[in-house]
């Protein structure tokens, strides 16, 4: 292989490029990104950047020297607009065509929103988004309305409360995080937000954004209205796959890969854009977490260079979320869990670890300020430990 | 031969990823702080520590290559 193009210059793209070099690939390595910034880290955007604890210089993912040492041919601010998988040719917005021997797809995802563009209504995915929201916070809005109590929305709410701003957060489900944590644990997190003064409204959504030149409020699905000049919409993301229309790749909620991360001969995908069947959980998934982006990118890069011998990609997904002084971590999958047990601490103190089981096996662990337990139980999940043995384990 | 590991505790958020990868070097204890079990691990730990450097979400771990020159 003489030349490889990595398309998508963020966490997974950078990690793929680093792995390709570390594995000895010394050919031409293109890094294509539609953002003008060189790769930066997103988790601090909803935390330290919004709270003002960090200045933006701290979000870059790789020090200058390390980045330069990768010897990449960068195309930043130049989106890929089409791809021919059979010919392995990537066309960029500038008209440049990259004819290569291998392609790594790491174009991630973008936020969903409500309605058309409207001043005062934001979503949060990019550094530019975070800086715009931070600037809006600094104007001391009378109220911040967060639509959607997913992890990003919840972190935005926590950061805004930390700055003393009034916050209303809406969630369509009856408990926030119901899908990822289950209703009971979602309720615990709901209480954390209420205790910190968030006006949390469950079972209600946003029907319309009000205002002409600038947002003035929102109308809820129950017909009531809330006045506000600042709305942050956190209702999930959509994989960035439009540039792959007509490429010959299979697209279905992301780029469909085989169990080894291969999407087509010479083409691999990783990170928020990649969908694959994770044999460990016998579940087809697309994972939107930091740790998956880097581990899958490393796996995909090796798959491209070394072939199927690298084996299937079967991780136990893991993520963290910082809200107020709580560090919430979930490892594994809670899908269709049929057993649940608090294994350390207690809910009242909001310092606890809980495990989830399915079909007699441990499948997930949730921790509130319990990182050590999360990592220990994650090891048990990795080994497909039986529910009985997981309950008996002591850490 | 050994090498030197440094953790920037201002950055570390004790999420214990490193402990999962290299339990002989990193340990997050019940006080939720990260402890280095050794700051000069043996050479056979290098690959694991390097992986920890890579996977630490806070980029809080570094290998200081000051081995006898
Ligand atoms: C605010 C925020 C906070 C988060 N906090 C956490 C957290 O606490 N814990 C956690 O586990 N995860 C967190 N995440 C998730 C984590 O950041 C993502 O999983 C990770 O960024 C995925 O990396 P990626 O490289 O796959 O995709 P992305 O980071 O989405 O990168 C894809 C890149 O490709 C570019 N691109 C898209 N289309 C094209 C094209 N056609 N041509 C060229 N370039 C293109 C995009 O602009 C982008 O730069 C957070 C995410 C956000 C937004
Ligand atoms: S992985 Fe990094 S942040 Fe997490 S405990 Fe280890 S050093 Fe600290």
Short mmCIF file of C-alpha atoms and ligand atoms in Angstrom, two decimals:
data_model
loop_
_atom_site.label_atom_id
_atom_site.label_comp_id
_atom_site.label_asym_id
_atom_site.label_seq_id
_atom_site.Cartn_x
_atom_site.Cartn_y
_atom_site.Cartn_z
CA UNK A 1 0.00 0.00 0.00
CA UNK A 2 1.54 3.29 -1.13
CA UNK A 3 -1.09 5.86 -0.20
CA UNK A 4 -3.95 6.07 2.28
CA UNK A 5 -6.59 8.75 2.81
CA UNK A 6 -8.11 9.25 6.26
CA UNK A 7 -11.35 11.18 5.81
CA UNK A 8 -12.54 13.01 8.95
CA UNK A 9 -9.89 14.85 10.98
CA UNK A 10 -11.01 14.39 14.55
CA UNK A 11 -10.47 11.84 17.29
CA UNK A 12 -10.86 8.65 15.25
CA UNK A 13 -9.11 10.10 12.19
CA UNK A 14 -6.09 11.24 14.14
CA UNK A 15 -5.86 7.96 16.01
CA UNK A 16 -6.08 6.01 12.76
CA UNK A 17 -3.27 8.10 11.27
CA UNK A 18 -1.13 7.62 14.38
CA UNK A 19 -1.71 3.87 14.30
CA UNK A 20 -0.92 3.58 10.59
CA UNK A 21 2.43 5.29 11.20
CA UNK A 22 3.12 3.29 14.37
CA UNK A 23 2.45 0.08 12.41
CA UNK A 24 5.08 1.04 9.89
CA UNK A 25 3.10 2.60 7.05
CA UNK A 26 5.51 5.11 5.51
CA UNK A 27 3.66 6.01 2.31
CA UNK A 28 1.64 9.13 1.53
CA UNK A 29 -0.94 9.68 4.27
CA UNK A 30 -3.71 12.18 3.55
CA UNK A 31 -5.83 13.63 6.34
CA UNK A 32 -9.03 15.24 5.06
CA UNK A 33 -11.26 17.36 7.28
CA UNK A 34 -14.07 19.79 6.63
CA UNK A 35 -13.30 21.77 9.78
CA UNK A 36 -10.43 24.25 9.47
CA UNK A 37 -9.10 23.29 12.89
CA UNK A 38 -6.59 20.56 13.36
CA UNK A 39 -7.93 17.68 15.47
CA UNK A 40 -9.29 18.69 18.86
CA UNK A 41 -11.01 16.94 21.71
CA UNK A 42 -14.78 17.24 22.08
CA UNK A 43 -15.53 16.13 25.67
CA UNK A 44 -14.12 19.33 27.23
CA UNK A 45 -16.41 21.41 25.01
CA UNK A 46 -19.50 20.79 27.15
CA UNK A 47 -17.49 20.81 30.38
CA UNK A 48 -14.34 22.90 30.85
CA UNK A 49 -14.83 25.10 27.77
CA UNK A 50 -18.43 26.03 28.64
CA UNK A 51 -17.65 26.52 32.29
CA UNK A 52 -14.73 28.73 31.34
CA UNK A 53 -12.23 26.60 33.30
CA UNK A 54 -10.11 25.96 30.24
CA UNK A 55 -9.04 28.25 27.49
CA UNK A 56 -9.32 26.71 24.07
CA UNK A 57 -5.60 26.05 23.69
CA UNK A 58 -6.09 22.99 25.87
CA UNK A 59 -8.45 21.17 23.54
CA UNK A 60 -5.95 20.27 20.78
CA UNK A 61 -5.51 16.52 20.61
CA UNK A 62 -1.88 16.39 19.64
CA UNK A 63 1.06 18.67 20.37
CA UNK A 64 2.45 20.46 17.28
CA UNK A 65 5.65 18.42 17.16
CA UNK A 66 3.81 15.12 17.47
CA UNK A 67 1.32 16.11 14.81
CA UNK A 68 4.06 17.29 12.44
CA UNK A 69 6.02 14.08 13.01
CA UNK A 70 3.16 12.07 11.50
CA UNK A 71 4.12 13.64 8.19
CA UNK A 72 0.55 13.96 6.96
CA UNK A 73 -0.63 15.61 3.78
CA UNK A 74 -3.44 17.66 5.32
CA UNK A 75 -6.54 18.92 3.56
CA UNK A 76 -8.24 20.90 6.32
CA UNK A 77 -11.28 23.00 5.52
CA UNK A 78 -11.77 20.89 2.39
CA UNK A 79 -14.66 18.43 2.76
CA UNK A 80 -14.82 15.12 0.94
CA UNK A 81 -17.83 15.37 -1.38
CA UNK A 82 -17.86 11.99 -3.07
CA UNK A 83 -16.25 8.60 -3.04
CA UNK A 84 -15.87 5.73 -5.47
CA UNK A 85 -15.18 2.65 -3.39
CA UNK A 86 -14.30 0.43 -6.34
CA UNK A 87 -11.69 2.90 -7.64
CA UNK A 88 -10.66 4.08 -4.14
CA UNK A 89 -10.97 7.70 -5.26
CA UNK A 90 -12.03 10.49 -2.90
CA UNK A 91 -13.13 13.81 -4.39
CA UNK A 92 -12.82 16.95 -2.26
CA UNK A 93 -14.85 20.17 -2.38
CA UNK A 94 -11.87 21.99 -3.90
CA UNK A 95 -11.93 19.54 -6.83
CA UNK A 96 -8.84 17.67 -5.70
CA UNK A 97 -9.14 13.93 -6.31
CA UNK A 98 -7.21 11.57 -4.06
CA UNK A 99 -6.47 8.30 -5.86
CA UNK A 100 -5.31 6.03 -3.09
CA UNK A 101 -4.78 2.39 -2.12
CA UNK A 102 -6.69 2.53 1.15
CA UNK A 103 -9.33 4.69 2.82
CA UNK A 104 -10.22 5.17 6.49
CA UNK A 105 -13.66 6.69 7.01
CA UNK A 106 -13.90 8.70 10.23
CA UNK A 107 -16.41 11.43 9.39
CA UNK A 108 -18.23 11.10 12.71
CA UNK A 109 -21.62 12.63 13.28
CA UNK A 110 -23.33 16.00 13.44
CA UNK A 111 -26.07 17.31 15.67
CA UNK A 112 -29.76 17.14 14.94
CA UNK A 113 -31.67 20.33 15.48
CA UNK A 114 -35.20 21.71 15.52
CA UNK A 115 -36.43 24.07 12.82
CA UNK A 116 -34.20 26.24 10.66
CA UNK A 117 -31.27 28.40 11.78
CA UNK A 118 -32.31 31.00 14.38
CA UNK A 119 -30.05 33.36 16.35
CA UNK A 120 -29.98 32.29 19.98
CA UNK A 121 -30.56 28.60 19.18
CA UNK A 122 -27.47 26.42 19.36
CA UNK A 123 -26.36 22.84 19.12
CA UNK A 124 -23.05 21.61 20.50
CA UNK A 125 -20.65 19.50 18.51
CA UNK A 126 -17.76 21.69 17.41
CA UNK A 127 -15.27 24.04 18.96
CA UNK A 128 -17.00 26.92 17.20
CA UNK A 129 -20.34 25.85 18.72
CA UNK A 130 -18.80 25.72 22.20
CA UNK A 131 -17.26 29.17 21.87
CA UNK A 132 -20.54 30.61 20.64
CA UNK A 133 -22.48 29.10 23.56
CA UNK A 134 -19.83 30.26 26.00
CA UNK A 135 -20.13 33.80 24.62
CA UNK A 136 -23.92 33.60 24.96
CA UNK A 137 -23.54 32.44 28.59
CA UNK A 138 -21.34 35.46 29.28
CA UNK A 139 -24.18 37.76 28.29
CA UNK A 140 -26.04 36.50 31.37
CA UNK A 141 -29.21 35.25 29.65
CA UNK A 142 -32.31 35.30 31.86
CA UNK A 143 -32.76 31.57 31.29
CA UNK A 144 -31.05 28.78 29.38
CA UNK A 145 -33.42 26.24 27.88
CA UNK A 146 -31.86 22.86 27.13
CA UNK A 147 -33.92 20.63 24.87
CA UNK A 148 -33.13 16.96 25.40
CA UNK A 149 -31.64 15.52 28.60
CA UNK A 150 -29.08 13.26 26.98
CA UNK A 151 -25.51 13.39 28.17
CA UNK A 152 -24.55 16.48 26.19
CA UNK A 153 -27.69 18.36 27.24
CA UNK A 154 -27.17 17.35 30.86
CA UNK A 155 -23.57 18.57 30.79
CA UNK A 156 -24.63 21.87 29.24
CA UNK A 157 -27.23 22.24 32.00
CA UNK A 158 -24.63 21.46 34.66
CA UNK A 159 -22.13 23.92 33.22
CA UNK A 160 -24.77 26.65 33.02
CA UNK A 161 -25.86 26.03 36.62
CA UNK A 162 -22.21 26.20 37.64
CA UNK A 163 -22.17 29.73 36.25
CA UNK A 164 -25.29 30.58 38.24
CA UNK A 165 -27.60 30.71 35.21
CA UNK A 166 -31.22 29.62 35.46
CA UNK A 167 -31.80 26.43 33.48
CA UNK A 168 -34.87 24.62 32.21
CA UNK A 169 -34.24 21.20 30.68
CA UNK A 170 -36.88 19.30 28.71
CA UNK A 171 -36.96 15.60 28.02
CA UNK A 172 -39.53 13.68 26.01
CA UNK A 173 -38.98 10.45 27.93
CA UNK A 174 -40.38 9.94 31.41
CA UNK A 175 -36.87 9.68 32.82
CA UNK A 176 -33.69 11.16 31.39
CA UNK A 177 -31.14 8.64 30.14
CA UNK A 178 -33.85 6.01 30.19
CA UNK A 179 -32.48 4.35 27.09
CA UNK A 180 -28.90 4.06 28.29
CA UNK A 181 -29.34 3.56 32.05
CA UNK A 182 -32.88 2.26 32.54
CA UNK A 183 -35.72 4.24 34.15
CA UNK A 184 -34.65 3.82 37.80
CA UNK A 185 -31.10 5.04 37.33
CA UNK A 186 -32.38 7.78 35.02
CA UNK A 187 -34.51 8.95 37.93
CA UNK A 188 -31.44 9.16 40.17
CA UNK A 189 -29.76 11.42 37.65
CA UNK A 190 -32.93 13.48 37.34
CA UNK A 191 -32.77 14.12 41.09
CA UNK A 192 -29.15 15.19 40.83
CA UNK A 193 -30.19 17.89 38.37
CA UNK A 194 -33.17 18.99 40.43
CA UNK A 195 -31.00 19.23 43.54
CA UNK A 196 -28.74 21.56 41.61
CA UNK A 197 -31.64 23.81 40.77
CA UNK A 198 -32.46 22.71 37.24
CA UNK A 199 -36.11 23.08 36.30
CA UNK A 200 -36.38 19.61 34.75
CA UNK A 201 -39.53 18.84 32.77
CA UNK A 202 -40.07 15.23 31.79
CA UNK A 203 -42.44 13.74 29.27
CA UNK A 204 -42.57 16.97 27.33
CA UNK A 205 -40.87 18.17 24.17
CA UNK A 206 -40.41 21.33 22.17
CA UNK A 207 -43.12 21.89 19.62
CA UNK A 208 -41.91 25.17 18.17
CA UNK A 209 -39.17 27.69 18.54
CA UNK A 210 -40.63 31.19 18.83
CA UNK A 211 -39.21 34.48 17.58
CA UNK A 212 -38.47 36.28 14.32
CA UNK A 213 -35.05 37.85 14.33
CA UNK A 214 -33.92 36.12 17.51
CA UNK A 215 -35.38 33.39 19.66
CA UNK A 216 -37.82 34.72 22.27
CA UNK A 217 -39.11 31.46 23.66
CA UNK A 218 -40.32 27.97 22.92
CA UNK A 219 -43.70 26.30 22.86
CA UNK A 220 -43.91 22.91 24.51
CA UNK A 221 -45.86 19.88 23.36
CA UNK A 222 -48.28 20.46 26.28
CA UNK A 223 -49.11 23.87 24.82
CA UNK A 224 -47.32 25.97 27.44
CA UNK A 225 -44.58 28.47 26.55
CA UNK A 226 -41.24 29.37 28.12
CA UNK A 227 -39.58 32.73 27.51
CA UNK A 228 -35.88 32.58 26.79
CA UNK A 229 -33.21 34.14 24.61
CA UNK A 230 -30.93 31.11 24.69
CA UNK A 231 -31.79 27.58 23.62
CA UNK A 232 -29.38 24.65 23.37
CA UNK A 233 -30.72 21.66 21.47
CA UNK A 234 -29.25 18.30 22.47
CA UNK A 235 -31.40 15.73 20.77
CA UNK A 236 -28.77 13.44 19.36
CA UNK A 237 -26.64 13.12 16.27
CA UNK A 238 -26.79 11.87 12.69
CA UNK A 239 -23.82 10.08 11.11
CA UNK A 240 -22.05 12.04 8.36
CA UNK A 241 -22.56 9.73 5.39
CA UNK A 242 -24.04 11.95 2.67
CA UNK A 243 -20.67 12.23 0.92
CA UNK A 244 -20.82 8.45 0.46
CA UNK A 245 -24.00 8.52 -1.66
CA UNK A 246 -23.33 6.47 -4.76
CA UNK A 247 -19.98 5.24 -3.39
CA UNK A 248 -21.00 1.59 -3.50
CA UNK A 249 -20.71 1.24 0.28
CA UNK A 250 -23.64 -0.02 2.35
CA UNK A 251 -25.11 2.75 4.48
CA UNK A 252 -27.57 2.01 7.28
CA UNK A 253 -27.40 4.27 10.33
CA UNK A 254 -23.72 4.82 9.48
CA UNK A 255 -21.18 3.03 7.34
CA UNK A 256 -21.83 -0.68 7.62
CA UNK A 257 -18.66 -2.63 8.39
CA UNK A 258 -18.01 -6.31 8.84
CA UNK A 259 -16.95 -7.59 12.27
CA UNK A 260 -13.34 -6.59 11.57
CA UNK A 261 -14.13 -2.93 10.66
CA UNK A 262 -13.88 -3.47 6.90
CA UNK A 263 -16.54 -1.67 4.82
CA UNK A 264 -15.28 -2.76 1.37
CA UNK A 265 -11.94 -3.98 0.00
CA UNK A 266 -9.40 -1.31 0.97
CA UNK A 267 -11.96 0.66 2.99
CA UNK A 268 -12.36 0.68 6.79
CA UNK A 269 -14.45 2.88 9.08
CA UNK A 270 -14.27 3.81 12.76
CA UNK A 271 -15.73 6.08 15.42
CA UNK A 272 -19.16 7.68 15.54
CA UNK A 273 -19.80 6.96 11.83
CA UNK A 274 -19.20 3.20 11.91
CA UNK A 275 -21.84 0.52 12.39
CA UNK A 276 -20.86 -3.07 12.98
CA UNK A 277 -21.89 -6.27 14.69
CA UNK A 278 -20.22 -6.57 18.07
CA UNK A 279 -19.96 -10.31 18.66
CA UNK A 280 -19.39 -9.89 22.38
CA UNK A 281 -22.97 -8.64 22.85
CA UNK A 282 -24.32 -10.22 19.64
CA UNK A 283 -25.65 -6.74 18.86
CA UNK A 284 -25.32 -4.48 15.84
CA UNK A 285 -24.23 -1.10 17.10
CA UNK A 286 -22.87 2.34 16.35
CA UNK A 287 -21.13 3.77 19.38
CA UNK A 288 -20.81 7.51 20.05
CA UNK A 289 -18.13 7.48 22.75
CA UNK A 290 -14.62 8.78 23.03
CA UNK A 291 -12.97 5.49 23.99
CA UNK A 292 -14.61 3.62 21.13
CA UNK A 293 -13.41 6.20 18.61
CA UNK A 294 -9.79 5.59 19.53
CA UNK A 295 -9.89 1.82 19.99
CA UNK A 296 -11.93 1.23 16.84
CA UNK A 297 -9.68 3.56 14.85
CA UNK A 298 -6.61 1.64 15.95
CA UNK A 299 -8.30 -1.64 15.06
CA UNK A 300 -9.45 -0.35 11.66
CA UNK A 301 -6.00 0.98 10.81
CA UNK A 302 -4.45 -2.40 11.58
CA UNK A 303 -7.18 -4.14 9.60
CA UNK A 304 -6.34 -2.02 6.58
CA UNK A 305 -2.62 -2.73 6.79
CA UNK A 306 -2.55 -6.33 8.00
CA UNK A 307 -5.80 -7.89 6.77
CA UNK A 308 -8.43 -10.05 8.45
CA UNK A 309 -5.89 -11.69 10.75
CA UNK A 310 -6.39 -8.79 13.18
CA UNK A 311 -9.67 -10.47 14.08
CA UNK A 312 -13.08 -9.14 15.01
CA UNK A 313 -13.59 -5.90 16.92
CA UNK A 314 -15.51 -6.85 20.08
CA UNK A 315 -15.05 -4.17 22.72
CA UNK A 316 -16.99 -3.47 25.88
CA UNK A 317 -18.03 0.14 25.14
CA UNK A 318 -17.37 2.65 27.92
CA UNK A 319 -18.11 6.30 28.45
CA UNK A 320 -18.00 8.90 31.15
CA UNK A 321 -19.96 12.07 31.72
CA UNK A 322 -19.12 14.80 34.23
CA UNK A 323 -22.12 16.58 35.70
CA UNK A 324 -21.60 18.87 38.70
CA UNK A 325 -19.29 16.92 41.01
CA UNK A 326 -20.52 13.56 39.76
CA UNK A 327 -18.50 11.42 37.44
CA UNK A 328 -20.91 9.05 35.77
CA UNK A 329 -19.52 6.09 33.88
CA UNK A 330 -21.19 3.28 32.04
CA UNK A 331 -19.39 0.28 30.58
CA UNK A 332 -21.12 -2.37 28.49
CA UNK A 333 -24.66 -2.50 27.14
CA UNK A 334 -27.88 -2.24 29.10
CA UNK A 335 -30.08 -3.27 26.15
CA UNK A 336 -32.84 -5.63 27.39
CA UNK A 337 -31.21 -6.15 30.78
CA UNK A 338 -33.11 -8.53 33.05
CA UNK A 339 -31.09 -8.25 36.27
CA UNK A 340 -29.81 -5.29 38.25
CA UNK A 341 -27.94 -4.92 41.53
CA UNK A 342 -26.21 -2.14 43.47
CA UNK A 343 -22.84 -3.66 44.32
CA UNK A 344 -21.12 -0.84 46.15
CA UNK A 345 -22.16 2.34 47.94
CA UNK A 346 -25.74 3.54 48.00
CA UNK A 347 -28.05 5.65 45.91
CA UNK A 348 -28.71 8.20 48.68
CA UNK A 349 -25.08 9.33 48.76
CA UNK A 350 -24.95 9.16 44.97
CA UNK A 351 -21.71 7.28 45.17
CA UNK A 352 -22.38 3.78 43.99
CA UNK A 353 -21.69 1.09 41.45
CA UNK A 354 -24.47 -0.99 39.93
CA UNK A 355 -24.33 -3.93 37.57
CA UNK A 356 -26.75 -5.07 34.87
CA UNK A 357 -27.22 -8.64 33.70
CA UNK A 358 -28.85 -10.35 30.77
CA UNK A 359 -29.41 -14.08 30.29
CA UNK A 360 -27.34 -14.93 33.35
CA UNK A 361 -24.27 -12.91 32.32
CA UNK A 362 -23.03 -9.47 33.45
CA UNK A 363 -23.45 -7.03 30.55
CA UNK A 364 -22.99 -3.54 32.02
CA UNK A 365 -21.77 -1.56 35.00
CA UNK A 366 -22.79 1.94 36.01
CA UNK A 367 -20.77 4.05 38.41
CA UNK A 368 -21.47 7.33 40.14
CA UNK A 369 -18.04 8.45 41.35
CA UNK A 370 -16.89 4.84 41.33
CA UNK A 371 -14.29 4.63 38.55
CA UNK A 372 -12.34 1.83 40.14
CA UNK A 373 -15.40 -0.41 40.35
CA UNK A 374 -16.44 0.43 36.82
CA UNK A 375 -13.08 -0.68 35.47
CA UNK A 376 -13.02 -3.87 37.59
CA UNK A 377 -16.50 -4.90 36.52
CA UNK A 378 -15.71 -3.95 32.96
CA UNK A 379 -13.05 -6.64 33.14
CA UNK A 380 -15.73 -9.14 34.25
CA UNK A 381 -17.98 -8.06 31.38
CA UNK A 382 -15.11 -8.59 29.00
CA UNK A 383 -14.73 -12.15 30.27
CA UNK A 384 -18.50 -12.82 30.01
CA UNK A 385 -18.60 -13.62 33.71
CA UNK A 386 -21.80 -15.24 34.94
CA UNK A 387 -24.24 -13.07 36.90
CA UNK A 388 -23.73 -15.22 40.01
CA UNK A 389 -19.94 -14.86 39.87
CA UNK A 390 -20.20 -11.13 39.21
CA UNK A 391 -22.42 -10.74 42.27
CA UNK A 392 -19.94 -12.71 44.34
CA UNK A 393 -16.94 -10.70 43.16
CA UNK A 394 -15.44 -8.28 45.67
CA UNK A 395 -13.44 -5.22 44.73
CA UNK B 1 16.20 -1.40 32.76
CA UNK B 2 13.28 0.68 33.82
CA UNK B 3 11.68 3.88 32.59
CA UNK B 4 9.95 6.81 34.20
CA UNK B 5 6.20 7.46 34.28
CA UNK B 6 4.73 10.83 35.22
CA UNK B 7 1.10 11.67 35.82
CA UNK B 8 -0.21 15.21 35.75
CA UNK B 9 -2.59 15.02 38.69
CA UNK B 10 -4.16 18.36 37.78
CA UNK B 11 -5.39 16.76 34.56
CA UNK B 12 -6.15 13.27 35.85
CA UNK B 13 -9.81 12.66 36.49
CA UNK B 14 -9.35 9.21 38.06
CA UNK B 15 -11.39 7.33 35.52
CA UNK B 16 -9.07 4.33 35.88
CA UNK B 17 -8.62 3.49 32.22
CA UNK B 18 -4.89 3.24 32.87
CA UNK B 19 -5.51 0.90 35.79
CA UNK B 20 -7.42 -1.45 33.56
CA UNK B 21 -4.59 -1.55 31.05
CA UNK B 22 -1.60 -1.60 33.41
CA UNK B 23 -2.77 -2.65 36.88
CA UNK B 24 0.81 -3.22 38.03
CA UNK B 25 1.58 0.46 37.56
CA UNK B 26 -1.63 2.42 38.12
CA UNK B 27 -4.20 2.04 40.86
CA UNK B 28 -7.27 4.13 41.60
CA UNK B 29 -8.10 3.63 45.28
CA UNK B 30 -11.29 4.04 47.25
CA UNK B 31 -10.55 7.71 47.84
CA UNK B 32 -10.94 8.01 44.06
CA UNK B 33 -7.39 9.20 43.57
CA UNK B 34 -4.91 7.65 41.22
CA UNK B 35 -1.75 6.23 42.75
CA UNK B 36 1.36 5.14 40.92
CA UNK B 37 2.43 1.78 42.31
CA UNK B 38 5.84 2.54 40.85
CA UNK B 39 7.07 5.55 38.93
CA UNK B 40 9.89 3.53 37.39
CA UNK B 41 8.28 0.38 35.98
CA UNK B 42 10.32 -2.38 34.45
CA UNK B 43 10.77 -2.47 30.69
CA UNK B 44 8.21 -5.31 30.32
CA UNK B 45 5.52 -2.81 31.33
CA UNK B 46 6.40 -0.33 28.61
CA UNK B 47 3.87 -1.47 26.03
CA UNK B 48 1.05 -1.34 28.57
CA UNK B 49 2.09 2.06 29.85
CA UNK B 50 2.34 3.36 26.29
CA UNK B 51 -1.19 2.14 25.66
CA UNK B 52 -2.30 3.93 28.83
CA UNK B 53 -0.68 7.14 27.58
CA UNK B 54 -2.63 6.76 24.36
CA UNK B 55 -5.94 5.89 25.94
CA UNK B 56 -5.98 8.29 28.88
CA UNK B 57 -8.84 10.64 27.96
CA UNK B 58 -7.13 13.51 29.76
CA UNK B 59 -3.70 12.97 28.24
CA UNK B 60 -2.46 13.04 31.82
CA UNK B 61 0.23 10.34 31.55
CA UNK B 62 3.67 10.78 30.04
CA UNK B 63 6.73 8.61 29.71
CA UNK B 64 9.81 10.65 30.54
CA UNK B 65 12.63 9.09 28.61
CA UNK B 66 15.50 9.94 30.89
CA UNK B 67 16.97 6.43 30.98
CA UNK B 68 20.73 6.55 31.62
CA UNK B 69 22.38 8.31 28.73
C1 LIG C 1 -19.72 18.27 23.46
C2 LIG C 1 -19.35 16.83 23.46
C3 LIG C 1 -19.00 16.19 24.65
C4 LIG C 1 -18.67 14.84 24.66
N1 LIG C 1 -18.34 14.26 25.86
C5 LIG C 1 -18.04 12.94 25.89
C6 LIG C 1 -17.73 12.31 27.14
O1 LIG C 1 -17.74 12.93 28.20
N2 LIG C 1 -17.43 10.98 27.12
C7 LIG C 1 -17.42 10.25 25.97
O2 LIG C 1 -17.15 9.05 26.02
N3 LIG C 1 -17.70 10.82 24.76
C8 LIG C 1 -18.02 12.15 24.72
N4 LIG C 1 -18.31 12.75 23.51
C9 LIG C 1 -18.31 11.92 22.28
C10 LIG C 1 -16.96 11.90 21.57
O3 LIG C 1 -16.41 13.18 21.52
C11 LIG C 1 -17.16 11.34 20.18
O4 LIG C 1 -17.51 10.00 20.32
C12 LIG C 1 -15.92 11.47 19.30
O5 LIG C 1 -15.65 12.80 19.02
C13 LIG C 1 -16.08 10.68 18.01
O6 LIG C 1 -14.97 10.87 17.21
P1 LIG C 1 -15.00 10.68 15.64
O7 LIG C 1 -13.63 11.05 15.18
O8 LIG C 1 -15.56 9.37 15.31
O9 LIG C 1 -16.08 11.72 15.09
P2 LIG C 1 -16.13 13.30 15.16
O10 LIG C 1 -15.46 13.78 16.40
O11 LIG C 1 -17.53 13.67 14.89
O12 LIG C 1 -15.23 13.77 13.94
C14 LIG C 1 -15.59 13.65 12.60
C15 LIG C 1 -14.87 14.74 11.84
O13 LIG C 1 -15.09 14.54 10.44
C16 LIG C 1 -15.47 15.76 9.85
N5 LIG C 1 -16.24 15.50 8.63
C17 LIG C 1 -17.55 15.17 8.51
N6 LIG C 1 -17.91 15.01 7.23
C18 LIG C 1 -16.80 15.23 6.49
C19 LIG C 1 -16.52 15.21 5.09
N7 LIG C 1 -17.45 14.92 4.19
N8 LIG C 1 -15.26 15.50 4.70
C20 LIG C 1 -14.30 15.80 5.61
N9 LIG C 1 -14.51 15.83 6.94
C21 LIG C 1 -15.74 15.55 7.37
C22 LIG C 1 -16.26 16.43 10.94
O14 LIG C 1 -16.40 17.82 10.72
C23 LIG C 1 -15.40 16.12 12.15
O15 LIG C 1 -14.34 17.02 12.28
C24 LIG C 1 -18.66 14.10 23.46
C25 LIG C 1 -19.02 14.73 22.26
C26 LIG C 1 -19.35 16.07 22.24
C27 LIG C 1 -19.75 16.74 20.95
S1 LIG C 2 -6.49 7.14 32.44
FE1 LIG C 2 -5.67 9.20 32.73
S2 LIG C 2 -7.30 10.37 33.67
FE2 LIG C 2 -7.81 8.22 33.89
S3 LIG C 2 -7.00 7.65 35.90
FE3 LIG C 2 -5.43 7.15 34.41
S4 LIG C 2 -4.17 9.00 34.32
FE4 LIG C 2 -6.04 9.61 35.33
#
